[in-house]
Coordinates of C-alpha atoms (C1' of nucleotides) in Angstrom, one line a residue:
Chain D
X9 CA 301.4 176.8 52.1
X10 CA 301.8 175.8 55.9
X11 CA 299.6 178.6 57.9
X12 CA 301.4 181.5 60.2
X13 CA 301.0 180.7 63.2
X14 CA 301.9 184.1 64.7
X15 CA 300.9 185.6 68.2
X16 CA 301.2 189.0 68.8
X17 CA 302.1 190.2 72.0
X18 CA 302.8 192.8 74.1
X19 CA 302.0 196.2 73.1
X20 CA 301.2 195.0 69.4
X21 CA 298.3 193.0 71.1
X22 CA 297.2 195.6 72.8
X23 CA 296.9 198.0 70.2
X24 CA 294.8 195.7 68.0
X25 CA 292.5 195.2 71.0
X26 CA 292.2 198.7 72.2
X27 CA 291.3 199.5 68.2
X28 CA 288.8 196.9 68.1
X29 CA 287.2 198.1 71.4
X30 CA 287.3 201.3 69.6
X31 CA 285.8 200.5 66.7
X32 CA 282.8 198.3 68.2
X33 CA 282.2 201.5 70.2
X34 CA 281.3 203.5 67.7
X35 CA 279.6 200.8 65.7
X36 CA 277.3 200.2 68.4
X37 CA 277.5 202.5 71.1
X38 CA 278.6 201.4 75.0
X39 CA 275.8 199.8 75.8
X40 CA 276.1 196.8 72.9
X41 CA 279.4 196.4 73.1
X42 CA 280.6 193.0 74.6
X43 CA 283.8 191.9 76.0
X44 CA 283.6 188.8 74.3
X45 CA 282.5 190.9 71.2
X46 CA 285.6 193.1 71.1
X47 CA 287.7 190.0 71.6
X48 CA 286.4 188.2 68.3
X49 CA 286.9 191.5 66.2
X50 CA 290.7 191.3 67.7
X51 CA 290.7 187.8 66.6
X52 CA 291.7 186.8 70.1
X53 CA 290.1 185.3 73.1
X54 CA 288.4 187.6 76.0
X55 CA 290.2 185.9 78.3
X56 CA 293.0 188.1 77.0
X57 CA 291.2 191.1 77.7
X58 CA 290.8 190.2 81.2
X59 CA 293.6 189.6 81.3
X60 CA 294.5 193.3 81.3
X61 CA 291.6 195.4 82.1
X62 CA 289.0 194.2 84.9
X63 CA 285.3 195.2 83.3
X64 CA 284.1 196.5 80.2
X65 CA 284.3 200.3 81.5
X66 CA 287.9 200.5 82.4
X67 CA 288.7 198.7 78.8
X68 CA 286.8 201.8 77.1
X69 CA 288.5 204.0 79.4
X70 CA 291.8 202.5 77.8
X71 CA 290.5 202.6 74.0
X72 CA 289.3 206.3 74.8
X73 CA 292.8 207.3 76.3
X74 CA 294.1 205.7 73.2
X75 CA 292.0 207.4 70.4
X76 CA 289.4 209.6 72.1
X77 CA 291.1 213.7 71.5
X78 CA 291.2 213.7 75.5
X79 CA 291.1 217.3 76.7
X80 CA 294.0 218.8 78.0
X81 CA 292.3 220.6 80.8
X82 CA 294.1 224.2 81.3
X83 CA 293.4 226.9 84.1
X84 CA 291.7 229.0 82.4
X85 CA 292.8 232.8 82.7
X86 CA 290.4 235.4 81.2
X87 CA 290.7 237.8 83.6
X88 CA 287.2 237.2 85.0
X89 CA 285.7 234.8 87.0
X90 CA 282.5 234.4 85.0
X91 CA 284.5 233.7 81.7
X92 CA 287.2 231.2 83.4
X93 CA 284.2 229.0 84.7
X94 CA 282.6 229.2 80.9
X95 CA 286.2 228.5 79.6
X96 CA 286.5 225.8 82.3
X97 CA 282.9 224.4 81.0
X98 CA 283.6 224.9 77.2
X99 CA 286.8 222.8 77.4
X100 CA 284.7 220.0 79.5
X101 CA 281.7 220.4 76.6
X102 CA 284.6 220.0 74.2
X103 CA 285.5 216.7 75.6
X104 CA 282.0 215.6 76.2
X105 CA 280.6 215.9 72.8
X106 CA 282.9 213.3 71.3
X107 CA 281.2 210.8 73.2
X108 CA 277.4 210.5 72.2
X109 CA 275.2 210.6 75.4
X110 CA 274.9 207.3 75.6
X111 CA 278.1 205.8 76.2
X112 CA 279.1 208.3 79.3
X113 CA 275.9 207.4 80.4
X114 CA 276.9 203.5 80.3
X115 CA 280.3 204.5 81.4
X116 CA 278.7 206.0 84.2
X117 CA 276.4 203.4 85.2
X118 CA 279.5 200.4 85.1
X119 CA 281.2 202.7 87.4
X120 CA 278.4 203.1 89.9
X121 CA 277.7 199.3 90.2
X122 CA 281.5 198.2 90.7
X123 CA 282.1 201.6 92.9
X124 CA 283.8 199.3 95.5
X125 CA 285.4 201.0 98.5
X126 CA 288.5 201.0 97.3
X127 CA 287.2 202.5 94.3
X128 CA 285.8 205.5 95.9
X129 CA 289.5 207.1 95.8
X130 CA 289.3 207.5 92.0
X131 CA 285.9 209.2 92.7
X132 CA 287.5 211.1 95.0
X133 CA 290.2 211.9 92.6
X134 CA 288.0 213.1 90.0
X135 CA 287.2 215.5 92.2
X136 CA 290.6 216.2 92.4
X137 CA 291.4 216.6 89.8
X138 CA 288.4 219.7 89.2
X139 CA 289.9 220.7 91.9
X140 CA 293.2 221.8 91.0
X141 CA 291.7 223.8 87.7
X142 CA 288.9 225.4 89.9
X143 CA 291.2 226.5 92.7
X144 CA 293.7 228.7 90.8
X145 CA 290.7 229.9 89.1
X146 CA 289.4 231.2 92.3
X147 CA 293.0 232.3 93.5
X148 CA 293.1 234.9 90.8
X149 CA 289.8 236.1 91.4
X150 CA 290.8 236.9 94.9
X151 CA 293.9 238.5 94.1
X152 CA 291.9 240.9 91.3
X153 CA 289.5 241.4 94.3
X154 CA 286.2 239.8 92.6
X155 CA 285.7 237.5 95.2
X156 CA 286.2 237.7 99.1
X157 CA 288.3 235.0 99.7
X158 CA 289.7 231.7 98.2
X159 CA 288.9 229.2 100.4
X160 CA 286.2 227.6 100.2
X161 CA 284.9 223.8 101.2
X162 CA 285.4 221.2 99.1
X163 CA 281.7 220.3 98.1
X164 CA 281.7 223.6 96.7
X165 CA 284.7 224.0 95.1
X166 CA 282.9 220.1 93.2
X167 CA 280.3 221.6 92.4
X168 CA 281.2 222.6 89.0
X169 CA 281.7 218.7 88.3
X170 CA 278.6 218.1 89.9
X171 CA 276.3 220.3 87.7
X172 CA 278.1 218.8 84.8
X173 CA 277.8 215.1 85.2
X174 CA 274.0 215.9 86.2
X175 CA 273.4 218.0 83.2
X176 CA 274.9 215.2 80.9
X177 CA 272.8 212.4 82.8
X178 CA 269.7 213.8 82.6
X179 CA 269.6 215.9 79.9
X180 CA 272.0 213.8 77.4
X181 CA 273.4 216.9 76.4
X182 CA 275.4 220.4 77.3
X183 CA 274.5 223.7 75.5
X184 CA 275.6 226.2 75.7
X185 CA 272.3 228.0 77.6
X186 CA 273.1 225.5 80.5
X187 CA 276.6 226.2 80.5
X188 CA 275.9 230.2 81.1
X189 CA 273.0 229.3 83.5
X190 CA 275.1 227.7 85.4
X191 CA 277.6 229.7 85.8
X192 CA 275.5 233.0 86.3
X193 CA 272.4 230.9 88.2
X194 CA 274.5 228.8 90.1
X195 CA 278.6 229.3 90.8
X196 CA 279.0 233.2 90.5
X197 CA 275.8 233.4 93.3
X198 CA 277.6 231.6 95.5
X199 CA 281.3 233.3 95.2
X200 CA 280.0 236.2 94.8
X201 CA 278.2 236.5 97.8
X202 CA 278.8 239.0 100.3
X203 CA 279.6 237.2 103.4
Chain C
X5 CA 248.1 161.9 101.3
X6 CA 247.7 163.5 97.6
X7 CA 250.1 166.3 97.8
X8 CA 248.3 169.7 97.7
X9 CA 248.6 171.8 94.1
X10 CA 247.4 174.7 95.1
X11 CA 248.0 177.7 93.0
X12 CA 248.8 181.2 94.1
X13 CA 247.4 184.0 92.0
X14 CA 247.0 187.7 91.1
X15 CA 247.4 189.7 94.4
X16 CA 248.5 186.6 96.5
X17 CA 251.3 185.7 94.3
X18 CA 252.5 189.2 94.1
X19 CA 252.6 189.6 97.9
X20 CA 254.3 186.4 98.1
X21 CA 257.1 187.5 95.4
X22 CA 257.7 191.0 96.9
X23 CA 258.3 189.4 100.0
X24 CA 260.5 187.5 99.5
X25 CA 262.5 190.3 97.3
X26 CA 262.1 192.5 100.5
X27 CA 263.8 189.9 102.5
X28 CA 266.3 188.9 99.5
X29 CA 267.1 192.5 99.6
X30 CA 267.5 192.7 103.5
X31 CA 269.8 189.5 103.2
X32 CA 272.1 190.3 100.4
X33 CA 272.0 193.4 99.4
X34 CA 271.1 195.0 95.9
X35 CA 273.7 194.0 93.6
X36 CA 273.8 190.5 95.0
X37 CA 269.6 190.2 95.1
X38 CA 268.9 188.3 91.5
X39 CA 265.6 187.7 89.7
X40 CA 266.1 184.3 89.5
X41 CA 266.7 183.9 93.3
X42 CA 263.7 185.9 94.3
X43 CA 261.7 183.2 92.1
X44 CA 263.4 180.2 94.0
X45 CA 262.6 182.5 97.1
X46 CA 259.2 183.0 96.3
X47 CA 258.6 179.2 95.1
X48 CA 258.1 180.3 91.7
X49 CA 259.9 181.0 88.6
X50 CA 261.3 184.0 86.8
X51 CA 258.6 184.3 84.3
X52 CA 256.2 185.0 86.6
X53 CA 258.1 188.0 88.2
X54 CA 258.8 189.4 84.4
X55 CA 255.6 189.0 83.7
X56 CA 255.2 191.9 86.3
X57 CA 258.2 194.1 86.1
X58 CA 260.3 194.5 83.3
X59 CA 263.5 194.3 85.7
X60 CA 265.3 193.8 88.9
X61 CA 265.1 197.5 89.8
X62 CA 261.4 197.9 89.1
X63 CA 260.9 194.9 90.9
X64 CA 262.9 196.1 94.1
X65 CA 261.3 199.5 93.8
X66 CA 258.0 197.8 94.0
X67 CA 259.1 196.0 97.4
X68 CA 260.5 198.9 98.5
X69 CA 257.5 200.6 98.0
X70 CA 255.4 198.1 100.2
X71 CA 258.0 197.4 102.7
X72 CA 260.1 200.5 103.2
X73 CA 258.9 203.2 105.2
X74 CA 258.2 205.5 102.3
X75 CA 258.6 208.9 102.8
X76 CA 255.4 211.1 103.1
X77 CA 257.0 214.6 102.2
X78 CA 255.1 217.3 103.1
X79 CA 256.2 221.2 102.7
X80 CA 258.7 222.4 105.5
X81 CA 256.8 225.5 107.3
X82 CA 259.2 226.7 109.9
X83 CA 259.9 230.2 109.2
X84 CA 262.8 230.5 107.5
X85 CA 264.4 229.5 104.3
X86 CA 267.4 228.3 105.9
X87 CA 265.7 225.9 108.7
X88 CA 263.3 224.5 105.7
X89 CA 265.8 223.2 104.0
X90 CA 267.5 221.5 106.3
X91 CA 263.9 220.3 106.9
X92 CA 264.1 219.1 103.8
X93 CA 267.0 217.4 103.9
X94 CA 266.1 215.8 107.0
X95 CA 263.0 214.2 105.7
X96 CA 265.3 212.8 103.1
X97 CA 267.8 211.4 104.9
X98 CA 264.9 209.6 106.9
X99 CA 263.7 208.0 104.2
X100 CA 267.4 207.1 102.4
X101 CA 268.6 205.8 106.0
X102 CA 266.9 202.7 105.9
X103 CA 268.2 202.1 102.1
X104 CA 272.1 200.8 103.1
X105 CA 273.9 203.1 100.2
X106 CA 274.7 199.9 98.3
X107 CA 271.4 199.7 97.7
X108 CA 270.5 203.2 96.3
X109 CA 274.0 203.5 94.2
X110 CA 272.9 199.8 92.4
X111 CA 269.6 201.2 92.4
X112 CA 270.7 204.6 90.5
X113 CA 273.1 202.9 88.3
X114 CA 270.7 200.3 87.1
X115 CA 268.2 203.1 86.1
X116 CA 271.0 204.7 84.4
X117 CA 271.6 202.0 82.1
X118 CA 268.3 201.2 81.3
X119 CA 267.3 205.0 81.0
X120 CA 266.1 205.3 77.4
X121 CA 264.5 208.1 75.9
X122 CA 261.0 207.9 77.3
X123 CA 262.1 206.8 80.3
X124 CA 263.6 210.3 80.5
X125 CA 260.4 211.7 81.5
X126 CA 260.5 210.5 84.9
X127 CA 263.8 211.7 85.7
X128 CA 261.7 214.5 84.7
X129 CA 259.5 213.6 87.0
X130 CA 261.6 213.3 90.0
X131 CA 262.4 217.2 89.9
X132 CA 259.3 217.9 89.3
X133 CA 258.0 216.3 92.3
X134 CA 261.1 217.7 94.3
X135 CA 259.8 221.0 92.8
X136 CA 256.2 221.0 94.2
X137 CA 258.2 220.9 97.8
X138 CA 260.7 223.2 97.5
X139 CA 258.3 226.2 95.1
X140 CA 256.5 226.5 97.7
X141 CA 259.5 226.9 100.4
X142 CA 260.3 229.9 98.2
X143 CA 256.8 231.8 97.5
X144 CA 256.7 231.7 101.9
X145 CA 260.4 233.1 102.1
X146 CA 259.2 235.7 99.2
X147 CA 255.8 236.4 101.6
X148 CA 258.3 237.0 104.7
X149 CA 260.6 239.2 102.7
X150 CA 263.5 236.4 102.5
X151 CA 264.1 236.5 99.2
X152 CA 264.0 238.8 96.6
X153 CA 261.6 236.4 94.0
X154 CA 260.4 233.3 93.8
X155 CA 260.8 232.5 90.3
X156 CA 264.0 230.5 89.9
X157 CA 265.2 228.5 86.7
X158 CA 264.6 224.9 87.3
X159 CA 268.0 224.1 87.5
X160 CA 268.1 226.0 90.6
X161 CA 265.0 224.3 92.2
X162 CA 266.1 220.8 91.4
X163 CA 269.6 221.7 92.5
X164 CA 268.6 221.0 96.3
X165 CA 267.9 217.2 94.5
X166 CA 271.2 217.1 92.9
X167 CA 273.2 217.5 95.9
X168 CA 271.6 214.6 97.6
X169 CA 272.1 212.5 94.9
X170 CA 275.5 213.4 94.4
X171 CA 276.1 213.5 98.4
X172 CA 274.6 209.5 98.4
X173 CA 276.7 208.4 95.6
X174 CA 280.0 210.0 96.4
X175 CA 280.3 209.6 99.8
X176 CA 277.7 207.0 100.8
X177 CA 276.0 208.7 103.4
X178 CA 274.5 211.7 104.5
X179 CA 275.6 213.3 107.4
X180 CA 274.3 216.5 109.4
X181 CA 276.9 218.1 109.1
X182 CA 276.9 217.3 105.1
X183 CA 273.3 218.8 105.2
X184 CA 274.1 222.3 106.7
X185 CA 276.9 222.7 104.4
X186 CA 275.2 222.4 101.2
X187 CA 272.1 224.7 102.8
X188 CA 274.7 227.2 104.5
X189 CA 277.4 227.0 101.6
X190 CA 275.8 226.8 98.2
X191 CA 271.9 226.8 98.5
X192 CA 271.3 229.9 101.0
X193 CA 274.0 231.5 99.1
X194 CA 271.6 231.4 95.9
X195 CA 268.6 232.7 96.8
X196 CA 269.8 235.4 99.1
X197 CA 272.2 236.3 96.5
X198 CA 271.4 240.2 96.1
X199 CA 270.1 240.6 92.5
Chain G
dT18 C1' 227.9 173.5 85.0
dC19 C1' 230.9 173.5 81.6
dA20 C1' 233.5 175.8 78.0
dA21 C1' 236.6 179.5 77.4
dA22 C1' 240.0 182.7 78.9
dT23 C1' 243.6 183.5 81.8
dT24 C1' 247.9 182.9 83.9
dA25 C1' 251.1 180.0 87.0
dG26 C1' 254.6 177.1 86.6
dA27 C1' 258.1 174.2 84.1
dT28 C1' 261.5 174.0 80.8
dA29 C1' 264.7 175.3 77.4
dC30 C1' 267.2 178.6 74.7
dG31 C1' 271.0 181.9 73.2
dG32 C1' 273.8 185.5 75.1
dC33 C1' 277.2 187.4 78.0
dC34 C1' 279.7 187.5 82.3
dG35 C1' 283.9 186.3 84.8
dT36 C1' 286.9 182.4 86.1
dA37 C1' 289.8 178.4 85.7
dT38 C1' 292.6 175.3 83.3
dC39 C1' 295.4 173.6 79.7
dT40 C1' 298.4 173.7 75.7
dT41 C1' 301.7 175.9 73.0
dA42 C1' 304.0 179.8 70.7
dT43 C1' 307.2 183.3 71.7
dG44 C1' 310.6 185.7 74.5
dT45 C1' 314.5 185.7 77.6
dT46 C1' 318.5 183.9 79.7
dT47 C1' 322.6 181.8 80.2
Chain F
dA5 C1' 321.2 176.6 71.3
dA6 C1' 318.9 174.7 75.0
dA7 C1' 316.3 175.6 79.2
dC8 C1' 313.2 178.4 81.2
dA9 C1' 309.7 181.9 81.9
dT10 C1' 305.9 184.3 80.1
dA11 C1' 301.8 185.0 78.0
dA12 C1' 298.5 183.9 74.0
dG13 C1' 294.9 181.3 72.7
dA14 C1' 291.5 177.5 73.2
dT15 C1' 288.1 175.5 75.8
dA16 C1' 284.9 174.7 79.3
dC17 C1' 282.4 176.0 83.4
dG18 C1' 278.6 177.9 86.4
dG19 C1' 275.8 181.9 87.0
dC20 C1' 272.4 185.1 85.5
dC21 C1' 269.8 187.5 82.0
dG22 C1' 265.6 188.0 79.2
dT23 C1' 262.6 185.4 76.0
dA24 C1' 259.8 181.8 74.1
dT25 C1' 257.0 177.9 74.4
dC26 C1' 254.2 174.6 76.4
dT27 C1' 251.1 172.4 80.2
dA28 C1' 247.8 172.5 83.3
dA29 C1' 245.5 174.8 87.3
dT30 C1' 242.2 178.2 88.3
dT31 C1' 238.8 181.8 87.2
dT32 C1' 235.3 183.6 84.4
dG33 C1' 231.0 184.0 82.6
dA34 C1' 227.5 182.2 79.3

DNA sequence: TCAAATTAGATACGGCCGTATCTTATGTTT
DNA sequence: AAACATAAGATACGGCCGTATCTAATTTGA
């Protein structure tokens, strides 16, 4: 009759918490989500959680890692220019549409306020990380001769990302109409351009 | 000797609070500035200042308003497409230099959070204010012959917008050089794409 | 001038954050 | 198997948020 008195551990512990973060996610959405919340629907303490993850964002991160379908980004090849950046923007809208608006927008906003100095590398990284999809992209373009040349500055070469996060910000959503805009509005004006 | 109970009220008290969350602000910066603190500061109490703004970024945005040297935009007018945007972005950076970037990223992310779906209308509103500065920028480079149209999607308008943004948050400033990059590299690029 | 309406100021609440401290179960090591 | 190291879990703290409630000072307007 004598009650168990177990204690997980380890990577058994962290499963139970990452499904629990997981869960309360799509309960309630990023914004009501607590740290001390997901800690009671683990059945364990948040000091725990802090344990391993610094802030509610990076703990999300890990629950999405875990159970989110993260993208396997590709270079995309489809012998144009135009269609690689669409490819490149329907894999990213693929991604993107698992999480409702709201919790990359939270995500988002935790990020911004702990964006420490330090922190700015991962920023940085992000970019990249676009980077080494977008270059190829625009290496094969110059070899097939659609573009001039492939080297172009970094702020540019971002710029895909940028449109991106902006689009999902402030307009809590991707189509498909934004995603050929910007492409034929924005990107292919500017490597296409005769220099 | 009966001590004095005097009262502050309406217009008075306001001054008196925004004050001191001017000078909070100055001292401490944005993410360390609290509501409670610019009560103490202000010899009053919290429920006063949320009795006025709904939150800490409303509240700073009002001091800001009557403290910081607030931009008057007016239209660029200098001939040429190129040289008004940079006079653009120079009458931007004016205004965002006196903001330390901590103070426009905690700024950003706290309207991020608390953006709900009315509240989407003035994000709305931002481009559309950028808009009425930079449609005009492109009916005079249509007049001289510049450019090809002036009717662009408003993606492309507000793009000018985005960069900034995405320039403050991601790299904390806003250098010259930064400026003639984005004009020479991505937004001259744009318009004088030949259609 | 005096009652009524307003609103400043005081206080207290529950919620969550992030940290610190302590006990105790569970591994690990020898 | 005993000693040791590790980490879970419990608890408590101060800080701030945002709300509610009460009182009393100040305006107002009849």
């Amino acid at each position: 009759m004598a009650e168990k008195k177990k204690r997980r551990r380890g990577a058994d512990l962290e499963n139970a918490i990452l499904t629990a973060a997981w869960e309360q996610l799509q309960a309630k959405g990023y914004q009501n989500v607590t740290i001390e919340g997901i800690a009671a629907a683990a059945a364990t303490t948040k000091t725990v959680l802090y344990r391993r993850w610094p802030d509610k964002a990076h703990l999300v991160i890990a629950a999405l890692s875990k159970f989110g379908d993260l993208p396997s980004y590709h270079v995309p090849a489809t012998g144009s220019l135009r269609s690689d950046f669409l490819d490149l923007f329907g894999q990213m809208a693929t991604f993107l549409a698992q999480l409702q608006g709201e919790t990359l927008r939270g995500l988002l906003a935790d990020r911004l306020q702990h964006l420490e100095l330090g922190e700015l590398l991962n920023h940085a990284n992000d970019g990249t990380a676009l980077k080494t999809l977008v270059q190829p992209m625009l290496d094969h373009a110059t070899q097939r001769g659609e573009i001039s040349h492939a080297d172009w500055p970094d702020r540019v070469i971002n710029l895909a990302g940028i449109l991106l996060i902006n689009e999902i910000i402030s307009r809590q959503d991707l189509t498909a109409t934004a995603q050929v805009e910007m492409v034929d509005e924005i990107l292919l004006p500017i490597f296409l351009a005769h220099n």
